[in-house]
Amino acid sequence: MKNVHDMVEAAKAQIREIPLEKSEDAIKQADLLIDVREADEFHAGHIPGALNIPRGILEFKLTNDPALEDRGLNIVIYCKNSGRSALSAKAMKEMGYMHVQSIAGGIEAWQEANKPVITPELPDFG
């Protein structure tokens, strides 16, 4: 019986994972940067320019949003530490997306390398 670790490892064998040191260049060349973490994780801090599409609704969003239907888009995705993004990249590949890359180590590795992170400010209603 497979567990999630087995599933992530199998997905990583089938996708394109980019090392952290090449991620900034990949993001600059990308048409889209997708953060597949949950909304609360995204709002706690994310890579500048990222669009939040949580893993749980990714396939539905890709299917129902005309702006995301082009299977030729150059897409970089990430999550907390690259598990969810590996599963997401595999699903996107199965849906016909041809140019999807996952950032190795996710935002945890990004932050450890002191790369820029946006933390949205909540309005003060006081």
Short mmCIF file of C-alpha atoms in Angstrom, two decimals:
data_model
loop_
_atom_site.label_atom_id
_atom_site.label_comp_id
_atom_site.label_asym_id
_atom_site.label_seq_id
_atom_site.Cartn_x
_atom_site.Cartn_y
_atom_site.Cartn_z
CA MET A 1 0.00 0.00 0.00
CA LYS A 2 1.33 3.42 -0.97
CA ASN A 3 1.57 6.32 1.46
CA VAL A 4 1.84 10.00 0.61
CA HIS A 5 5.65 9.87 0.69
CA ASP A 6 5.57 7.11 -1.95
CA MET A 7 3.15 9.13 -4.06
CA VAL A 8 5.32 12.26 -3.86
CA GLU A 9 8.46 10.32 -4.78
CA ALA A 10 6.67 8.71 -7.75
CA ALA A 11 5.42 12.14 -8.87
CA LYS A 12 8.91 13.66 -8.58
CA ALA A 13 10.22 10.94 -10.89
CA GLN A 14 7.74 12.07 -13.58
CA ILE A 15 7.95 15.87 -13.33
CA ARG A 16 10.49 18.61 -13.85
CA GLU A 17 11.79 19.88 -10.52
CA ILE A 18 14.05 22.91 -10.63
CA PRO A 19 16.76 23.48 -8.04
CA LEU A 20 16.36 26.55 -5.87
CA GLU A 21 19.39 28.28 -7.43
CA LYS A 22 17.67 28.19 -10.85
CA SER A 23 14.20 29.09 -9.60
CA GLU A 24 14.44 32.88 -9.93
CA ASP A 25 15.38 32.60 -13.61
CA ALA A 26 12.59 30.07 -14.18
CA ILE A 27 10.08 32.42 -12.52
CA LYS A 28 11.24 35.36 -14.68
CA GLN A 29 10.67 33.26 -17.82
CA ALA A 30 7.33 31.86 -16.62
CA ASP A 31 3.92 32.95 -17.81
CA LEU A 32 2.49 31.99 -14.44
CA LEU A 33 3.73 31.33 -10.90
CA ILE A 34 1.30 29.24 -8.86
CA ASP A 35 1.37 28.69 -5.10
CA VAL A 36 -0.61 25.51 -4.38
CA ARG A 37 -0.70 25.97 -0.60
CA GLU A 38 -3.88 26.78 1.29
CA ALA A 39 -5.07 30.41 1.41
CA ASP A 40 -3.95 30.94 5.02
CA GLU A 41 -0.44 29.74 4.17
CA PHE A 42 -0.35 32.00 1.11
CA HIS A 43 -1.43 35.04 3.14
CA ALA A 44 1.25 34.32 5.74
CA GLY A 45 3.84 34.94 3.00
CA HIS A 46 4.39 34.07 -0.65
CA ILE A 47 6.79 34.57 -3.54
CA PRO A 48 6.17 37.91 -5.30
CA GLY A 49 3.87 37.54 -8.30
CA ALA A 50 2.39 34.21 -7.22
CA LEU A 51 -1.22 33.28 -7.87
CA ASN A 52 -2.79 31.17 -5.12
CA ILE A 53 -4.62 28.07 -6.36
CA PRO A 54 -4.78 25.55 -3.49
CA ARG A 55 -3.93 21.94 -4.35
CA GLY A 56 -7.43 20.77 -3.48
CA ILE A 57 -9.07 22.83 -6.24
CA LEU A 58 -6.24 23.02 -8.79
CA GLU A 59 -7.70 20.73 -11.45
CA PHE A 60 -11.12 22.39 -11.14
CA LYS A 61 -9.65 25.90 -11.44
CA LEU A 62 -7.53 24.91 -14.44
CA THR A 63 -10.57 23.41 -16.14
CA ASN A 64 -12.96 26.27 -15.44
CA ASP A 65 -10.80 29.39 -15.86
CA PRO A 66 -10.34 30.38 -19.54
CA ALA A 67 -7.15 32.29 -18.65
CA LEU A 68 -5.56 28.99 -17.53
CA GLU A 69 -6.68 26.69 -20.32
CA ASP A 70 -3.63 27.15 -22.59
CA ARG A 71 -1.66 23.92 -22.18
CA GLY A 72 1.42 25.65 -23.61
CA LEU A 73 1.80 28.11 -20.73
CA ASN A 74 5.19 28.14 -19.04
CA ILE A 75 4.25 27.50 -15.40
CA VAL A 76 6.29 27.35 -12.19
CA ILE A 77 4.59 25.97 -9.09
CA TYR A 78 5.56 25.65 -5.46
CA CYS A 79 4.21 24.75 -2.04
CA LYS A 80 5.65 24.51 1.47
CA ASN A 81 8.41 21.96 0.84
CA SER A 82 7.66 20.54 -2.65
CA GLY A 83 5.33 17.61 -1.90
CA ARG A 84 2.06 19.22 -2.95
CA SER A 85 3.69 20.95 -5.89
CA ALA A 86 5.10 17.62 -7.14
CA LEU A 87 1.63 16.06 -6.99
CA SER A 88 0.19 19.17 -8.66
CA ALA A 89 2.79 19.13 -11.44
CA LYS A 90 2.05 15.45 -12.10
CA ALA A 91 -1.69 16.17 -12.28
CA MET A 92 -1.09 19.11 -14.62
CA LYS A 93 1.11 16.94 -16.85
CA GLU A 94 -1.70 14.37 -16.99
CA MET A 95 -4.08 17.20 -17.98
CA GLY A 96 -1.81 18.07 -20.91
CA TYR A 97 0.16 21.02 -19.55
CA MET A 98 3.53 20.75 -21.27
CA HIS A 99 5.74 23.23 -19.41
CA VAL A 100 5.31 22.85 -15.65
CA GLN A 101 8.19 23.08 -13.21
CA SER A 102 8.13 22.61 -9.45
CA ILE A 103 10.56 24.46 -7.15
CA ALA A 104 12.62 21.95 -5.16
CA GLY A 105 12.24 22.55 -1.44
CA GLY A 106 9.28 24.90 -1.90
CA ILE A 107 8.89 28.19 -0.06
CA GLU A 108 10.76 26.82 2.95
CA ALA A 109 13.95 26.54 0.85
CA TRP A 110 13.18 29.93 -0.76
CA GLN A 111 12.93 31.61 2.65
CA GLU A 112 16.02 29.84 4.00
CA ALA A 113 17.93 31.35 1.06
CA ASN A 114 16.64 34.81 2.09
CA LYS A 115 14.80 35.32 -1.19
CA PRO A 116 11.98 37.91 -1.27
CA VAL A 117 8.61 37.06 0.25
CA ILE A 118 5.46 39.17 0.28
CA THR A 119 3.42 39.22 3.47
CA PRO A 120 0.15 41.03 2.79
CA GLU A 121 -0.89 43.61 5.33
CA LEU A 122 -4.39 43.24 6.70
CA PRO A 123 -6.40 46.45 6.98
CA ASP A 124 -6.64 47.99 10.42
CA PHE A 125 -10.29 48.55 11.26
CA GLY A 126 -9.51 49.88 14.74
#
